[in-house]
CSV table of C-alpha atoms in Angstrom, one decimal:
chain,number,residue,atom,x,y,z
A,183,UNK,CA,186.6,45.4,129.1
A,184,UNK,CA,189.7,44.6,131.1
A,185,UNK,CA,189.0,41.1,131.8
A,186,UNK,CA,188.8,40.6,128.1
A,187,UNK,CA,191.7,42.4,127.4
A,188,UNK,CA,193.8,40.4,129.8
A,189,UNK,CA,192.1,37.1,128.5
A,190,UNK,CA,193.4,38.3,125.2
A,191,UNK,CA,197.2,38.7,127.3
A,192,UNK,CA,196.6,35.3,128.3
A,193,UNK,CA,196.4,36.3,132.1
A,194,UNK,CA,193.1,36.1,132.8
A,195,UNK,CA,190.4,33.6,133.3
A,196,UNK,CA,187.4,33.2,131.5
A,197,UNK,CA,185.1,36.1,131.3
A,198,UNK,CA,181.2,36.6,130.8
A,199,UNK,CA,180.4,37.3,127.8
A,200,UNK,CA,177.2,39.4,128.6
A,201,UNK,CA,179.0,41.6,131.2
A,202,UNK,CA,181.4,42.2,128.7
A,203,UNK,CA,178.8,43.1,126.1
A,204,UNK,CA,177.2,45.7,129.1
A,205,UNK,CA,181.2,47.1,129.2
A,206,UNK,CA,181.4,48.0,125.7
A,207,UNK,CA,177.6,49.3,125.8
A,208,UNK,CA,178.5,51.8,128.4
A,209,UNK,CA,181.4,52.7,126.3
A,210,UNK,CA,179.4,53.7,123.2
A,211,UNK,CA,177.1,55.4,125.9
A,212,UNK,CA,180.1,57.4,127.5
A,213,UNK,CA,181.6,58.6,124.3
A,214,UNK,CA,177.9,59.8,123.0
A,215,UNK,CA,177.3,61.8,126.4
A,216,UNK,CA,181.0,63.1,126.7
A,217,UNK,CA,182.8,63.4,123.0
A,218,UNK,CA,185.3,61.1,124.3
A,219,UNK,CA,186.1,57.3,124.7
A,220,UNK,CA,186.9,56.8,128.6
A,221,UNK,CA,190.1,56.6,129.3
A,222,UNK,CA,191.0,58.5,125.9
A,223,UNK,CA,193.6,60.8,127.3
A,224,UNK,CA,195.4,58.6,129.3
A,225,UNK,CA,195.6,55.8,126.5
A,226,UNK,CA,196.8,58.5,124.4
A,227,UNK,CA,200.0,59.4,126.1
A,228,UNK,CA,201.0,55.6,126.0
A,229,UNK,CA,204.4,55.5,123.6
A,230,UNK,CA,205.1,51.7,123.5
A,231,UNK,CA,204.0,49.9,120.7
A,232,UNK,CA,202.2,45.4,120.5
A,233,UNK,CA,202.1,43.5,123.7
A,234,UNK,CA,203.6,46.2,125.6
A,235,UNK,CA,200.9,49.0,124.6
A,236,UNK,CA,197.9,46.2,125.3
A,237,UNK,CA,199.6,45.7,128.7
A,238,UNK,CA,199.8,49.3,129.1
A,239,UNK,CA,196.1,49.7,128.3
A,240,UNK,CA,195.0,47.1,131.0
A,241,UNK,CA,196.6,49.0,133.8
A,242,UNK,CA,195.0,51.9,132.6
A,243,UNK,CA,191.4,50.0,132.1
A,244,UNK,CA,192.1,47.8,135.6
A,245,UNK,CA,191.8,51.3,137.3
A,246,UNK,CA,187.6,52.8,138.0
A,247,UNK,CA,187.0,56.3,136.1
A,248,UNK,CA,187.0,59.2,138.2
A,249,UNK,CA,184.2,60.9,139.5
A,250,UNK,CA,183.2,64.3,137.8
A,251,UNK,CA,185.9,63.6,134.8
A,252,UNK,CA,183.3,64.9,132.6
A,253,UNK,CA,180.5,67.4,132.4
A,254,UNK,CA,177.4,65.2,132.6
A,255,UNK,CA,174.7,64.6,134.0
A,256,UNK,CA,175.3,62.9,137.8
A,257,UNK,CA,172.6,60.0,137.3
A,258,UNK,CA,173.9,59.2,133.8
A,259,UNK,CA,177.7,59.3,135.3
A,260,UNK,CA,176.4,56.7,138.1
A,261,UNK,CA,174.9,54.6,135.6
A,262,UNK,CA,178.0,54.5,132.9
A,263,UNK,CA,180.1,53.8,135.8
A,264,UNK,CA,178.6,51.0,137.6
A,265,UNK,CA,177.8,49.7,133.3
A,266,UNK,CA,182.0,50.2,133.3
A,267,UNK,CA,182.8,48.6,136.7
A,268,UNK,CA,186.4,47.1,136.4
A,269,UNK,CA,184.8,44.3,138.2
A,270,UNK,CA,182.4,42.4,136.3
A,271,UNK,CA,179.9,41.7,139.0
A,272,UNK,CA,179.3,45.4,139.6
A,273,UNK,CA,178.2,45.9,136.6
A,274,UNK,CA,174.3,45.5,135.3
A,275,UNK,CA,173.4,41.5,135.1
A,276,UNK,CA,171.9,42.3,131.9
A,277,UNK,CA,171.2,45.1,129.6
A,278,UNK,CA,167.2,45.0,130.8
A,279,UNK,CA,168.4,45.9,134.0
A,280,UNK,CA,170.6,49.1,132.4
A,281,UNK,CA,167.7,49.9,130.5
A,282,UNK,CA,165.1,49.6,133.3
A,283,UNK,CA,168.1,52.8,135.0
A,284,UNK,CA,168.2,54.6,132.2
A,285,UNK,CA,164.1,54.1,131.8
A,286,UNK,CA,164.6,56.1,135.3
A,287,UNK,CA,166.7,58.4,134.7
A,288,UNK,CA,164.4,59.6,131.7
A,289,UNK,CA,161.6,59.5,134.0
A,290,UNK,CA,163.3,62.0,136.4
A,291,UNK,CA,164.6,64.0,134.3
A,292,UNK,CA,161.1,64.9,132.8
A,293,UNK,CA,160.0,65.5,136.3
A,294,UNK,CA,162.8,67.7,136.5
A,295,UNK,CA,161.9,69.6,133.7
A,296,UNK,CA,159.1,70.2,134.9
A,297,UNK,CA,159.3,71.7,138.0
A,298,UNK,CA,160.1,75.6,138.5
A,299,UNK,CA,163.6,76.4,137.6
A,300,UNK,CA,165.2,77.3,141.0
A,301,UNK,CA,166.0,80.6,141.3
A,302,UNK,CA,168.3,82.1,144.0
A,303,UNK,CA,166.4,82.1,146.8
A,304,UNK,CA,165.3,78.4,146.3
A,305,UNK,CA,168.8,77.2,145.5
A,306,UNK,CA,169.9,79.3,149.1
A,307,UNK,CA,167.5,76.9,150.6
A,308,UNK,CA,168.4,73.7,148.8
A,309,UNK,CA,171.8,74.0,149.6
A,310,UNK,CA,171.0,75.1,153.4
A,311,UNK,CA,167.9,72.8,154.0
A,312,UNK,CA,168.1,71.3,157.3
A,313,UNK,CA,168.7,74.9,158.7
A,314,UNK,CA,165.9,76.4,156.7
A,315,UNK,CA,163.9,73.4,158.4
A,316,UNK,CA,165.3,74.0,161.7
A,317,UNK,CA,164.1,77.7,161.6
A,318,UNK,CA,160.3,77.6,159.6
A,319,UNK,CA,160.0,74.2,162.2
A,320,UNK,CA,160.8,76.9,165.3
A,321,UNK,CA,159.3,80.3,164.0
A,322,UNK,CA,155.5,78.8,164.9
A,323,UNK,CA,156.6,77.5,168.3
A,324,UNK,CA,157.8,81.5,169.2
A,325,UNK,CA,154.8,83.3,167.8
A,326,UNK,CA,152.6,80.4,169.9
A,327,UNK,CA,154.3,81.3,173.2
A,328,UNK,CA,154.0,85.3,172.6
A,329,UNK,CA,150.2,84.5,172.2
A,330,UNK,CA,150.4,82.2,175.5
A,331,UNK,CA,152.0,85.0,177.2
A,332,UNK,CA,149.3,87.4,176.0
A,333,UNK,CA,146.5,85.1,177.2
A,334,UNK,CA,147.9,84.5,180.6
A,335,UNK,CA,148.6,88.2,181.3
A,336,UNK,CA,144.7,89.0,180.5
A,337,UNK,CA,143.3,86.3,182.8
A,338,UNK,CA,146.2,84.7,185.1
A,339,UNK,CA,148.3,87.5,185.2
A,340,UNK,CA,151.4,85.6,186.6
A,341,UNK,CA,154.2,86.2,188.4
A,342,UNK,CA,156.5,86.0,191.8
A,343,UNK,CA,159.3,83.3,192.5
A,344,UNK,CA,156.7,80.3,191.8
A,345,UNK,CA,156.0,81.1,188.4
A,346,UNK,CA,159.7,81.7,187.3
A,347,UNK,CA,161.1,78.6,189.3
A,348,UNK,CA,158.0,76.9,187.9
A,349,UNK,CA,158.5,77.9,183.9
A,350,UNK,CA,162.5,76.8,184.4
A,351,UNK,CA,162.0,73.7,185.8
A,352,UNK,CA,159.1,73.1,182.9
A,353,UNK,CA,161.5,75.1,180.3
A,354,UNK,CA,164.6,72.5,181.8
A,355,UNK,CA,162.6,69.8,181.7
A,356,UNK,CA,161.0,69.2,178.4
A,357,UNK,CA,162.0,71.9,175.8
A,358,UNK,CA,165.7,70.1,175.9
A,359,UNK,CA,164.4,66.6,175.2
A,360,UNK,CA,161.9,67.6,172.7
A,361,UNK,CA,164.9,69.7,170.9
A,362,UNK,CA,167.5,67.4,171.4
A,363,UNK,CA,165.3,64.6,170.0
A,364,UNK,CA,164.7,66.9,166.6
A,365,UNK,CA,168.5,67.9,166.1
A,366,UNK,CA,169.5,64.4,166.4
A,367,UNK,CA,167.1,63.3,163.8
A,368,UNK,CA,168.0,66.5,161.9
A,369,UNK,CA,172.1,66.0,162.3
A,370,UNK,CA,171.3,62.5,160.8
A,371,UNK,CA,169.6,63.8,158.0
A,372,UNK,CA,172.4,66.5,157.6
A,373,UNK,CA,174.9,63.8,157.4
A,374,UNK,CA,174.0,62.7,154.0
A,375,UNK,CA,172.2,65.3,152.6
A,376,UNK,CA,175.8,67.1,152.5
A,377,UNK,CA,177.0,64.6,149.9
A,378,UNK,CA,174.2,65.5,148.0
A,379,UNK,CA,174.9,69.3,147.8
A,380,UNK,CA,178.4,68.5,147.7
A,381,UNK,CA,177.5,66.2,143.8
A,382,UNK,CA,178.9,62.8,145.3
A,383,UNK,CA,177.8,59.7,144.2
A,384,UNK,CA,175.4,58.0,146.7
A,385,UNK,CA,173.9,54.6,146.6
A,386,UNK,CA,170.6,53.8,145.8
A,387,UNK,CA,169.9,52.1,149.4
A,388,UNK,CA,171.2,55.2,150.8
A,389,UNK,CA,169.7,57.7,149.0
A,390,UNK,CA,166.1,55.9,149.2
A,391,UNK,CA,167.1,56.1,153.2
A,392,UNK,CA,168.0,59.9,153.1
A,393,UNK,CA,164.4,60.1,151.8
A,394,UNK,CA,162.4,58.5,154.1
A,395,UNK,CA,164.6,60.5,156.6
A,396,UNK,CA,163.4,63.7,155.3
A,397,UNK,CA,159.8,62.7,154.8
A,398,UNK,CA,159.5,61.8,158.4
A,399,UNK,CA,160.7,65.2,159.6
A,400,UNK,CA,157.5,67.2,159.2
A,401,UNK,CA,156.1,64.4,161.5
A,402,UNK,CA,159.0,64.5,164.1
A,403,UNK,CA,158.4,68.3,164.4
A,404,UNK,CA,154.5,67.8,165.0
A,405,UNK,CA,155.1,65.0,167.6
A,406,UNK,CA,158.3,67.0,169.5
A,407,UNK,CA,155.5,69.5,169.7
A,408,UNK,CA,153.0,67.9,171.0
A,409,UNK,CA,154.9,66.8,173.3
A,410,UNK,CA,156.8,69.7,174.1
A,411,UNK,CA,153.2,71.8,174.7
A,412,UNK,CA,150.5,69.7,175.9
A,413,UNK,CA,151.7,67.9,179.3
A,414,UNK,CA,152.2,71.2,180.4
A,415,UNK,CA,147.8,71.6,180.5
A,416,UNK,CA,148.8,69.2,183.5
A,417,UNK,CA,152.4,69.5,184.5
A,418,UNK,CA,152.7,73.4,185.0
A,419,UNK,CA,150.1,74.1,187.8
A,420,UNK,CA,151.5,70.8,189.4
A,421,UNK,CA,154.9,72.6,189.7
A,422,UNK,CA,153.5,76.1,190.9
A,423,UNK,CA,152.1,74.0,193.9
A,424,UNK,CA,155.1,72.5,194.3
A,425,UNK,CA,156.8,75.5,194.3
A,426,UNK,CA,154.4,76.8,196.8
A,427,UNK,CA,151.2,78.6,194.7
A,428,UNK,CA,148.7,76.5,194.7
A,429,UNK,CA,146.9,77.6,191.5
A,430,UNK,CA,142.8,77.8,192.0
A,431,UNK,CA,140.5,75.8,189.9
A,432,UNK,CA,140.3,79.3,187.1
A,433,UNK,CA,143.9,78.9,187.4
A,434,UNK,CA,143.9,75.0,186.1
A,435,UNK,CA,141.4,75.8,183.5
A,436,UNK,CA,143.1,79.1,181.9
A,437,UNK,CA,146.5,77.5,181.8
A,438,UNK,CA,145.0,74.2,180.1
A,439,UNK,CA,143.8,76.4,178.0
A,440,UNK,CA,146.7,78.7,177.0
A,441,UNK,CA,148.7,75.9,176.8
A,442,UNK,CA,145.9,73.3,174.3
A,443,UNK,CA,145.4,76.5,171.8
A,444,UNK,CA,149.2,77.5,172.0
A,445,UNK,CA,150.4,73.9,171.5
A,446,UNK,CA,147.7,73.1,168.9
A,447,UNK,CA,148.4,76.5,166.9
A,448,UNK,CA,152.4,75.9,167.1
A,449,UNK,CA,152.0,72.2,165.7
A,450,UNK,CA,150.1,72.4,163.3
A,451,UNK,CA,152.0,75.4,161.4
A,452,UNK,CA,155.0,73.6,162.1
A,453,UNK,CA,154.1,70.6,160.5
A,454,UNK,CA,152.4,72.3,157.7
A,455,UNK,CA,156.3,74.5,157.1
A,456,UNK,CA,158.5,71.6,157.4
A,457,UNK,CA,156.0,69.8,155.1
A,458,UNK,CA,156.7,72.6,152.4
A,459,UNK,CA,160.1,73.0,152.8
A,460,UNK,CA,160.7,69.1,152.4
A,461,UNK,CA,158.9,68.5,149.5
A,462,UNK,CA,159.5,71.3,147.4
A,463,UNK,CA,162.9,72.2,148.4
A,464,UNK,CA,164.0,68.9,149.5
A,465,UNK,CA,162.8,66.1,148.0
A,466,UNK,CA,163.7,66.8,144.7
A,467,UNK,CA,167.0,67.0,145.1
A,468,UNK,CA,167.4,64.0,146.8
A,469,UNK,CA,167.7,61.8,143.5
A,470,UNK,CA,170.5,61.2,141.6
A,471,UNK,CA,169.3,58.3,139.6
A,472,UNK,CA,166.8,55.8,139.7
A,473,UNK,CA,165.1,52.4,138.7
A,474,UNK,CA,161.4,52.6,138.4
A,475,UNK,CA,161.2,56.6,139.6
A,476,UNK,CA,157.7,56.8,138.7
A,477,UNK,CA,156.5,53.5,140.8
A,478,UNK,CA,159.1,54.4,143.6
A,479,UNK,CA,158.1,58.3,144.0
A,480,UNK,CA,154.3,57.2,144.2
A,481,UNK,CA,154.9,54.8,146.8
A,482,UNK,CA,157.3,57.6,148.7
A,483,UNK,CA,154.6,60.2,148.1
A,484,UNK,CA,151.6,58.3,149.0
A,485,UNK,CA,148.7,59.8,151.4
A,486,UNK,CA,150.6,63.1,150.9
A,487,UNK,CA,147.5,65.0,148.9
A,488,UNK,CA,145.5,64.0,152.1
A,489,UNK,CA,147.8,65.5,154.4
A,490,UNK,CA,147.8,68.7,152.6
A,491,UNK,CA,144.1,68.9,152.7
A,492,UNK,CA,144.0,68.5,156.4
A,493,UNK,CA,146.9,70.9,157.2
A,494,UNK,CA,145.4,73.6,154.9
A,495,UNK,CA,142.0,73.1,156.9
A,496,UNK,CA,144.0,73.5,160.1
A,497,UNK,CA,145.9,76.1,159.7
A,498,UNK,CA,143.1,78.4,159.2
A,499,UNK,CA,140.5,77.0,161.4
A,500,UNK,CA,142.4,76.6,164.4
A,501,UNK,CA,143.0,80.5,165.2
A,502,UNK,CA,139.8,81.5,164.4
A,503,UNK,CA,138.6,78.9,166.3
A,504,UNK,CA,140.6,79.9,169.2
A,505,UNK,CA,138.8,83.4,168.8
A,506,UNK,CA,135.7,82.1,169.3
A,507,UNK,CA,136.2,80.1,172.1
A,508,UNK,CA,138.4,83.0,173.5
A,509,UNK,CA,134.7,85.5,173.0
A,510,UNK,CA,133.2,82.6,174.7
A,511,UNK,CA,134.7,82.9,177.7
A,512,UNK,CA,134.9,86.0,178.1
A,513,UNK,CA,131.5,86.6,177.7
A,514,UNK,CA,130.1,86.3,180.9
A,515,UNK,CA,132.3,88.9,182.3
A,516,UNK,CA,131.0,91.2,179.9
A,517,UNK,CA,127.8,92.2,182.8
A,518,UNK,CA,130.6,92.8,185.3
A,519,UNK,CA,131.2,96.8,184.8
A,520,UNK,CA,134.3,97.1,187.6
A,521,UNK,CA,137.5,98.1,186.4
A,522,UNK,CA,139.7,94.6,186.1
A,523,UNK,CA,137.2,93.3,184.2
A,524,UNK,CA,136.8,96.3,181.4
A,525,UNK,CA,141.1,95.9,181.3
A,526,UNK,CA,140.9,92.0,180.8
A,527,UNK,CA,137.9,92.5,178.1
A,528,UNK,CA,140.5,95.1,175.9
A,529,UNK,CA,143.2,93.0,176.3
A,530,UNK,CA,140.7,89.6,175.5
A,531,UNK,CA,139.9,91.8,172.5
A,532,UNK,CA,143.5,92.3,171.2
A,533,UNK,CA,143.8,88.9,171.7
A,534,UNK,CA,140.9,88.1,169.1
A,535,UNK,CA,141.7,90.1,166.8
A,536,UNK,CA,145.1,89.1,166.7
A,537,UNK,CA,144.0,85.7,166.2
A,538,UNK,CA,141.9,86.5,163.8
A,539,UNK,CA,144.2,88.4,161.7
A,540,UNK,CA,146.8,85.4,162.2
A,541,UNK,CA,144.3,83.3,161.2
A,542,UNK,CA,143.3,85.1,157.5
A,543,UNK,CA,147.1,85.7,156.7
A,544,UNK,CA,147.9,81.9,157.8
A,545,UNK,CA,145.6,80.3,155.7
A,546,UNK,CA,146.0,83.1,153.0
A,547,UNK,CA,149.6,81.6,153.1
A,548,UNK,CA,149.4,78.2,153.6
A,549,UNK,CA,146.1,77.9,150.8
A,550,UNK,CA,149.0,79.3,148.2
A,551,UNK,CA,151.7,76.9,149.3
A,552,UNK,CA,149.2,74.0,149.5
A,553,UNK,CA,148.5,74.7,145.9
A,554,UNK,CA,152.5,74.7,144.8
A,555,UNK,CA,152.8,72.1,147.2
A,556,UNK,CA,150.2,69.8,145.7
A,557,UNK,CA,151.6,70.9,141.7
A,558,UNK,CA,154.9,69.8,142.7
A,559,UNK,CA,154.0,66.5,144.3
A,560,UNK,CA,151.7,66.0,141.0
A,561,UNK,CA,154.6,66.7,139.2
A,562,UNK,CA,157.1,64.8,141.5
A,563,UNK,CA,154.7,61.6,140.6
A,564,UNK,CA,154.1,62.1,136.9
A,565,UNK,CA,150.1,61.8,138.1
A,566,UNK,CA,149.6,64.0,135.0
A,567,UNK,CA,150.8,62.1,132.6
């Protein structure tokens, strides 16, 4: 190690013996992983001979290795480097504390082995993940206001200058906030999630914070929805009588309505995408190394099984539930034989079977991707072993 090596010179103070020792073992470590001794190549063009080729060597050794010098693995890089800090108290305090890494790094490299190797299409997402999230996060949210739409044309059939000054002023109002709340927490996440694509070195702390960034989006999406559909059961007919249509009491009841199935349909799928995209896509490729992975990923990854169960449950119950309760109220109108009625009864009936067939391919979809997702979080936790 350098401070050695200029103790030896008879410039430097007195050194410690068992961060020395931790030097030389990442050494050994280095040249097994790369071929090479660090520092080989540079020591190698050196033409002075004695004191002046030790001197010569300190200079070179007083300087950190660069990053990506060899092909190896990242997490073994990280760990040989902070072993061969030129500063002795960046390095390991003792070679438990190297092994207890390295015990890590095993760890998540059998996870790692485990998992699907990424093919194109998942590596596309990996290395574009908080868009992907942005857009699965979204896609509910659109097909939930095309349903709204449909169930307000059957029975409220809106429209004039209320309405539209009503849906801006709802549209101005919350959508914004709600959004600019989730690309915040989204442009934070982006921030270091770029160094991770990008190979650079990230520190534990951080990395462990990127995480829990990433594991709270799918609950960010489901509480900007909530918030984004279910004042308006309430704060939409207010602003259509302040706009100057005062909605009747069928009125009040048919837009709490459109709005509770819309907003429960569009949260629920949203959380149950982001949720996959995190943790399959995501998560693993937020590590680079680790101390403890197994203890640290079960911690991380707790309650997650019990989440999945409920959001599988969800996802199909909800539309068909909405189908029923749709058939229920339209069936008293089913005795009335005039005209309007017989239209809003086809169109009710669209409806249904729309959200039915939503329904069966939802949780066709989301009963497959529950059963990767709970593999992968098996696997993520080495539960199986």
């Amino acid at each position: 190690p350098p401070e050695q090596l200029a103790r030896f010179l008879g410039s430097g103070p007195d050194y410690d013996g068992r961060r020395a020792d931790i030097y030389s073992l990442g050494v050994v470590l280095w040249e097994l992983a790369c071929g090479a001794r660090p520092y080989a190549c540079a020591e190698s063009e050196i033409e002075s001979r004695g004191r002046k080729w030790l001197e010569n060597c300190l200079k070179i050794r007083s300087q950190e290795i660069s990053h990506g010098e060899n092909a190896i693995d990242l997490g073994l890089e990280m760990i040989l480097r902070r072993a061969m800090a030129v500063e002795p108290s960046h390095r390991y305090t003792s070679a438990r504390a190297m092994g207890t890494a390295l015990n890590g790094l095993a760890e998540l490299q059998r996870v790692r082995r485990r998992l699907p190797e990424p093919d194109r299409w998942t590596r596309w997402v990996r290395r574009h993940l908080y868009l992907v999230i942005a857009v699965v996060g979204i896609l509910p949210h659109l097909a939930a206001s095309f349903l709204q739409s449909l169930y307000n044309h059957i029975w409220i059939q809106p429209g004039g200058s209320a309405f539209a000054n009503a849906f801006i002023a709802y549209n101005i109002v919350v959508y914004p906030a709600c959004v600019g709340w989730l690309c915040w927490n989204l442009y934070k996440f982006a921030q270091g999630y770029r160094r991770v694509v990008a190979r650079v070195p990230i520190a534990r702390g951080q990395l462990r914070k990127l995480r829990a960034r990433l594991l709270r989006l799918p609950r960010q999406f489901m509480i900007a929805s909530a918030f984004g559909w279910f004042p308006g059961v309430v704060l939409f007919p207010w602003l259509l009588g302040m706009f100057g249509e005062s909605p009747t009491r069928s009125d009040w009841f048919h837009y709490g309505m459109s709005f509770t199935i819309a907003g429960l349909i569009a949260t629920t799928y949203s959380y149950a995408f982001v949720l996959y995209v995190a943790v399959c896509c995501g998560y693993p490729a937020c590590w680079q190394t680790a101390s403890q992975y197994r203890d640290r990923a079960r911690r991380e990854l707790s309650g997650m099984a019990k989440r999945i169960s409920i959001v599988s449950i969800l996802v199909g119950v909800l539309p068909l539930a909405a189908a029923v309760l749709l058939l229920a109220i339209g069936m008293p109108s089913l005795d009335v034989m005039n005209l309007n009625h017989m239209v809003q009864m086809q169109g009710l009936h669209r409806l249904v079977i729309e959200l039915i067939v939503a329904g069966a391919i939802g949780l066709y979809l989301v009963e497959t991707a529950s059963a990767r997702l709970t593999r992968v979080v098996r696997t993520l936790t080495l539960t199986d072993e």
